[in-house]
Coordinates of C-alpha atoms in Angstrom, one line a residue:
X310 CA 0.2 0.1 0.1
X311 CA 2.6 2.5 1.0
X312 CA 4.5 1.3 -2.4
X313 CA 1.6 2.2 -3.8
X314 CA 1.1 5.4 -2.6
X315 CA 4.8 6.2 -3.6
X316 CA 4.9 5.1 -7.2
X317 CA 1.5 7.4 -7.2
X318 CA 3.3 10.5 -5.9
X319 CA 7.1 9.7 -6.4
X320 CA 7.9 10.5 -2.7
X321 CA 6.8 9.4 0.4
X322 CA 5.9 12.6 2.3
X323 CA 6.1 10.8 6.0
X324 CA 6.9 14.0 7.7
X325 CA 3.1 14.4 7.8
X326 CA 1.0 11.5 9.3
X327 CA -1.9 13.1 7.8
X328 CA -0.7 13.4 4.2
X329 CA 0.9 9.8 4.6
X330 CA -2.8 8.4 5.6
X331 CA -3.8 9.9 2.8
X332 CA -1.8 8.9 -0.1
X333 CA -2.4 5.2 1.9
X334 CA -6.0 5.9 1.3
X335 CA -6.0 7.4 -2.6
X336 CA -3.2 5.3 -3.7
X337 CA -2.7 6.0 -7.2
X338 CA -6.2 7.1 -7.6
X339 CA -8.2 10.7 -7.9
X340 CA -9.6 11.7 -4.3
X341 CA -13.4 10.2 -4.4
X342 CA -15.6 12.3 -1.9
X343 CA -18.4 9.5 -1.5
X344 CA -15.8 6.7 -1.2
X345 CA -14.4 8.3 1.5
X346 CA -17.5 9.1 3.1
X347 CA -18.4 5.5 3.0
X348 CA -15.0 4.5 4.8
X349 CA -15.4 7.3 7.3
X350 CA -18.6 5.6 8.2
X351 CA -17.5 2.2 8.3
X352 CA -14.5 3.4 10.6
X353 CA -16.9 4.7 13.2
X354 CA -18.1 1.3 14.3
X355 CA -15.5 -1.6 15.2
X356 CA -16.2 -3.6 14.0
X357 CA -19.9 -3.1 11.8
X358 CA -21.8 -6.0 11.5
X359 CA -21.8 -7.1 7.2
X360 CA -23.3 -10.3 6.9
X361 CA -26.0 -12.3 8.0
X362 CA -26.8 -12.1 11.2
X363 CA -25.6 -9.2 12.0
X364 CA -26.1 -7.1 8.8
X365 CA -28.3 -4.8 9.9
X366 CA -26.1 -3.1 11.1
X367 CA -24.8 -2.6 7.6
X368 CA -27.9 -1.6 6.2
X369 CA -28.5 0.8 9.2
X370 CA -25.5 2.7 8.4
X371 CA -26.0 3.2 4.7
X372 CA -29.6 4.2 5.2
X373 CA -28.7 6.8 7.6
X374 CA -27.6 10.5 6.1
X375 CA -26.9 11.4 9.0
X376 CA -23.9 8.7 9.5
X377 CA -22.8 8.7 5.9
X378 CA -23.6 12.3 4.6
X379 CA -23.8 11.5 0.6
X380 CA -26.3 13.2 -1.4
X381 CA -28.1 10.7 -2.8
X382 CA -31.2 8.5 -3.2
X383 CA -31.1 5.1 -1.5
X384 CA -30.7 3.4 -4.6
X385 CA -27.3 4.9 -5.6
X386 CA -26.3 5.4 -2.0
X387 CA -26.4 1.6 -2.0
X388 CA -24.4 1.4 -4.8
X389 CA -21.7 3.6 -3.7
X390 CA -21.7 1.8 -0.6
X391 CA -21.1 -1.5 -2.4
X392 CA -18.7 -0.4 -5.1
X393 CA -16.6 0.9 -2.3
X394 CA -16.6 -1.8 -0.2
X395 CA -15.6 -4.0 -3.1
X396 CA -12.5 -2.1 -3.9
X397 CA -11.2 -1.7 -0.7
X398 CA -12.0 -5.0 0.5
X399 CA -10.8 -7.0 -2.5
X400 CA -8.1 -4.5 -4.5
X401 CA -7.2 -2.3 -2.2
X402 CA -7.4 -4.3 1.1
X403 CA -8.3 -1.5 3.6
X404 CA -10.9 -3.2 4.7
X405 CA -10.9 -6.2 6.7
X406 CA -13.7 -8.9 6.4
X407 CA -13.7 -11.4 9.5
X408 CA -16.2 -13.4 10.6
X409 CA -19.7 -11.5 10.1
X410 CA -18.4 -8.1 10.1
X411 CA -15.8 -5.8 8.5
X412 CA -13.4 -2.6 9.9
X413 CA -11.0 -0.5 8.3
X414 CA -7.7 -1.7 8.7
X415 CA -4.9 -1.1 9.2
X416 CA -5.6 0.6 12.8
X417 CA -4.1 4.2 12.6
X418 CA -6.1 4.5 9.1
X419 CA -9.4 4.0 10.9
X420 CA -8.3 6.3 13.8
X421 CA -7.6 9.0 11.1
X422 CA -11.3 8.5 9.4
X423 CA -13.0 8.5 12.7
X424 CA -11.4 11.8 13.8
X425 CA -12.0 13.5 10.1
X426 CA -15.9 12.7 10.5
X427 CA -15.9 13.9 13.9
X428 CA -14.4 16.9 13.0
X429 CA -16.6 17.4 10.0
X430 CA -20.1 15.9 11.1
X431 CA -19.9 15.6 14.8
X432 CA -23.0 18.2 14.7
X433 CA -24.9 14.9 13.6
X434 CA -23.9 13.0 17.2
X435 CA -26.9 14.0 18.8
X436 CA -29.6 13.1 16.3
X437 CA -27.2 9.9 15.5
X438 CA -26.9 8.7 19.5
X439 CA -30.6 9.3 19.8
X440 CA -31.6 7.4 16.9
X441 CA -29.3 4.3 17.8
X442 CA -30.8 4.0 21.3
X443 CA -34.1 4.0 19.6
X444 CA -33.2 0.9 17.5
X445 CA -34.6 -2.8 18.7
X446 CA -32.1 -4.2 21.9
X447 CA -30.0 -6.4 20.0
X448 CA -29.3 -3.6 17.1
X449 CA -28.8 -0.6 19.6
X450 CA -26.3 -2.8 21.7
X451 CA -24.3 -3.9 18.8
X452 CA -24.2 -0.4 17.5
X453 CA -23.2 1.3 20.4
X454 CA -20.8 -1.1 21.7
X455 CA -18.7 -1.0 18.2
X456 CA -19.0 2.9 18.4
X457 CA -17.7 2.9 22.1
X458 CA -14.8 0.4 21.2
X459 CA -13.9 2.6 18.3
X460 CA -13.7 5.3 21.1
X461 CA -12.0 3.5 23.6
X462 CA -9.3 1.8 20.8
X463 CA -8.4 5.7 20.2
X464 CA -7.1 5.9 23.4
X465 CA -3.2 5.7 21.9
X466 CA -3.7 7.6 18.5
X467 CA -1.7 10.3 19.0
X468 CA -4.0 13.1 18.2
X469 CA -7.0 11.7 20.4
X470 CA -6.2 13.9 23.1
X471 CA -6.6 17.0 20.9
X472 CA -9.5 15.6 19.5
X473 CA -11.4 14.8 22.6
X474 CA -10.3 18.0 24.4
X475 CA -12.3 19.9 21.3
X476 CA -15.4 17.4 21.5
X477 CA -15.7 18.5 24.9
X478 CA -15.1 22.4 24.9
X479 CA -17.7 24.2 27.0
X480 CA -17.8 26.7 24.0
X481 CA -18.5 24.6 20.8
X482 CA -17.7 21.2 21.5
X483 CA -20.3 18.6 20.0
X484 CA -20.0 16.5 23.4
X485 CA -21.1 19.5 25.3
X486 CA -25.1 18.7 24.5
X487 CA -27.4 17.2 27.0
X488 CA -28.5 14.8 24.1
X489 CA -25.1 13.3 23.9
X490 CA -24.1 13.2 27.9
X491 CA -27.6 11.8 29.2
X492 CA -27.9 9.1 26.5
X493 CA -27.1 5.5 26.8
X494 CA -24.8 5.4 24.2
X495 CA -23.2 8.9 24.8
X496 CA -22.7 8.1 28.0
X497 CA -20.7 5.3 26.8
X498 CA -18.2 7.5 24.8
X499 CA -17.8 10.0 27.9
X500 CA -16.3 7.0 29.9
X501 CA -14.1 5.6 27.1
X502 CA -12.7 9.6 26.3
X503 CA -12.4 9.9 29.9
X504 CA -9.2 7.7 30.4
X505 CA -7.6 10.5 27.3
X506 CA -8.6 13.9 28.5
X507 CA -10.0 13.9 32.3
X508 CA -10.1 16.8 32.8
X509 CA -12.2 18.0 30.4
X510 CA -14.3 15.3 30.3
X511 CA -14.7 16.1 33.5
X512 CA -15.4 19.5 33.4
X513 CA -17.9 19.2 30.6
X514 CA -19.9 16.6 32.6
X515 CA -20.0 18.8 35.8
X516 CA -21.3 21.8 33.5
X517 CA -23.7 19.6 32.0
X518 CA -25.1 18.2 35.5
X519 CA -24.5 21.9 37.1
X520 CA -27.2 23.4 34.9
X521 CA -29.9 21.1 36.4
X522 CA -28.4 21.6 39.8
X523 CA -31.8 22.5 41.2
X524 CA -33.8 20.2 39.5
X525 CA -33.9 17.1 41.3
X526 CA -36.5 15.7 40.0
X527 CA -35.3 15.9 36.5
X528 CA -31.4 14.7 36.9
X529 CA -33.6 11.5 39.6
X530 CA -35.7 11.3 36.1
X531 CA -33.3 11.3 33.2
X532 CA -30.2 10.3 34.8
X533 CA -30.6 6.9 35.6
X534 CA -29.7 3.1 35.0
X535 CA -27.0 2.9 32.6
X536 CA -26.8 6.4 31.7
X537 CA -25.6 7.2 35.3
X538 CA -24.0 4.2 35.9
X539 CA -21.6 4.9 32.9
X540 CA -21.2 8.8 34.2
X541 CA -20.6 7.2 37.5
X542 CA -18.1 5.0 36.2
X543 CA -16.0 7.7 34.0
X544 CA -15.8 10.1 37.1
X545 CA -15.0 7.4 39.5
X546 CA -12.0 6.6 36.6
X547 CA -11.3 10.2 35.8
X548 CA -10.9 10.7 40.0
X549 CA -7.8 7.8 39.5
X550 CA -6.5 9.6 36.6
X551 CA -6.0 13.2 37.4
X552 CA -5.3 15.2 40.5
X553 CA -6.3 18.2 38.5
X554 CA -10.1 16.9 37.4
X555 CA -10.7 15.8 41.1
X556 CA -13.1 18.9 42.3
X557 CA -15.4 18.6 38.7
X558 CA -15.2 14.8 39.4
X559 CA -16.4 15.4 43.6
X560 CA -18.9 18.5 42.7
X561 CA -20.5 16.4 39.8
X562 CA -21.3 13.5 42.1
X563 CA -22.7 15.4 44.8
X564 CA -25.0 17.0 42.9
X565 CA -26.1 13.1 41.3
X566 CA -26.0 12.0 45.3
X567 CA -28.7 14.6 45.7
X568 CA -30.9 13.2 43.5
X569 CA -30.0 9.2 44.1
X570 CA -31.8 6.9 42.3
X571 CA -29.9 3.7 42.9
X572 CA -29.7 1.3 45.9
X573 CA -26.3 -0.3 45.8
X574 CA -23.1 0.6 47.5
X575 CA -21.2 2.2 44.7
X576 CA -23.8 4.5 43.4
X577 CA -22.6 7.9 42.8
X578 CA -23.4 8.8 46.8
X579 CA -20.8 5.4 47.7
X580 CA -18.4 6.6 45.1
X581 CA -18.5 10.7 46.8
X582 CA -17.5 9.5 50.3
X583 CA -15.0 7.1 49.2
X584 CA -13.3 10.1 47.8
X585 CA -12.8 11.1 51.4
X586 CA -10.9 8.2 53.1
X587 CA -7.2 9.4 54.3
X588 CA -6.5 5.8 52.4
X589 CA -7.6 3.9 49.4
X590 CA -10.0 6.9 48.6
X591 CA -10.0 6.0 44.4
X592 CA -8.1 9.8 43.8
X593 CA -4.6 10.7 43.5
X594 CA -6.3 14.2 44.9
X595 CA -4.4 15.6 48.0
X596 CA -6.4 15.9 51.3
X597 CA -6.1 19.4 51.2
X598 CA -8.2 19.5 47.5
X599 CA -10.5 17.1 49.3
X600 CA -11.4 19.5 52.2
X601 CA -12.1 22.3 50.3
X602 CA -15.2 20.5 48.5
X603 CA -16.6 19.7 52.0
X604 CA -16.0 23.3 53.3
X605 CA -17.5 24.8 49.9
X606 CA -20.8 22.5 50.6
X607 CA -21.1 22.3 54.3
X608 CA -23.7 25.1 54.5
X609 CA -26.1 23.6 51.5
X610 CA -29.0 22.2 52.9
X611 CA -29.2 19.7 50.2
X612 CA -26.2 18.4 50.5
X613 CA -26.1 18.4 54.7
X614 CA -26.7 14.5 55.1
X615 CA -24.1 13.4 52.3
X616 CA -21.6 16.0 53.2
X617 CA -21.9 14.5 57.0
X618 CA -21.3 11.1 55.7
X619 CA -17.7 12.2 53.7
X620 CA -16.7 13.8 57.0
X621 CA -17.7 10.8 58.9
X622 CA -15.4 8.8 56.2
X623 CA -12.3 11.2 56.2
X624 CA -12.2 10.0 60.2
X625 CA -11.8 6.3 59.2
X626 CA -8.4 5.1 60.3
X627 CA -8.4 1.0 59.6
X628 CA -9.6 -1.4 57.2
X629 CA -9.5 0.4 53.9
X630 CA -10.4 -1.0 50.8
X631 CA -11.4 0.5 47.4
X632 CA -12.9 -2.0 44.6
X633 CA -12.1 -0.9 41.3
X634 CA -16.0 -0.9 39.6
X635 CA -15.1 1.6 36.5
X636 CA -12.7 -0.9 35.3
X637 CA -9.6 1.5 34.8
X638 CA -7.1 -0.9 36.0
X639 CA -8.3 -3.4 33.6
X640 CA -8.6 -1.1 30.4
X641 CA -5.5 1.4 31.1
X642 CA -1.8 0.4 31.7
X643 CA -1.1 3.3 33.6
X644 CA -2.8 4.9 35.9
X645 CA -2.7 7.1 38.7
X646 CA -1.5 6.1 42.1
X647 CA -3.8 6.5 45.2
X648 CA -2.7 9.1 47.0
X649 CA -0.7 8.3 50.2
X650 CA -0.3 11.4 52.5
X651 CA 1.8 12.2 55.5
X652 CA 1.1 12.0 59.1
X653 CA 1.3 15.6 59.2
X654 CA -1.4 16.2 56.1
X655 CA -4.0 13.6 58.0
X656 CA -4.1 15.6 61.2
X657 CA -4.6 18.9 59.4
X658 CA -7.1 17.0 57.5
X659 CA -9.2 15.6 60.9
X660 CA -8.5 18.9 62.2
X661 CA -10.4 21.0 59.4
X662 CA -13.1 18.1 59.4
X663 CA -13.7 18.1 62.9
X664 CA -14.4 22.1 62.8

């Protein structure tokens, strides 16, 4: 493939990865926008079901103009998809067909195409994710899993952090949107992206949740079940990854705990309280950062009960444990260390908690 690109251009400009990937994609051929739209659409899913019994995934993608953005009637779109897959599967070998699924290869090309799609068509995401959630259970779950897998597998992509920071920007980021953050599929993407851009993602989650801080009924009714699980897991994961993200994590969990709708121990309230243990708290934030959260919210009536629980947890001095419910230790090879305070820090922390 690289040799074809070299023959086409007479040189291989490896100094620019985007140029290299463009050369790899086009080979000896001129740019074909519709073919590239097909490849970008396929790249979003890792993998995409193509033949029976999962061919409904392929049919869903090629019939959804918000995904492929090809301006043509459905018959012509079907032809473009069929021709493109034939060329890039059988001739160019940039599509892999394994089992019943297809995926773009090599991995850097798939990631680059995904970045291109997100940059060009990111405004379509709210409608796409909402529509995926509305599909029948099996199709919805498979599409959501494949989309999330693509994002999660971009964790080692060189441009991932810059891309995710842009998507979660509070001013104009496509992911700064309730329809994405509080959807079943969208919240899974937050969980994946939080490992690469912990501060930006945590700030985005907090900003979106904080706008609903006074509407407890809305929070309880609309952030529930898998959506809430994904957001809590994302915040729990981020707390271990970045001390700079801790204020956004803690405040988000505090707001969610005031509208608690789960009864098990690692719900938003349980994770919030855990963060204030002096050891095995599930965060690398220093005790000074944690006491600031309690001082800031100690006089707010809606948080009195949970703040008291956190203070009680702060005085715990033995039998510490922390269970990784977010899956961070399995999905990330290098994570932050749980903060280990000095005796002096503990004494100061306890003194401030007592007062």
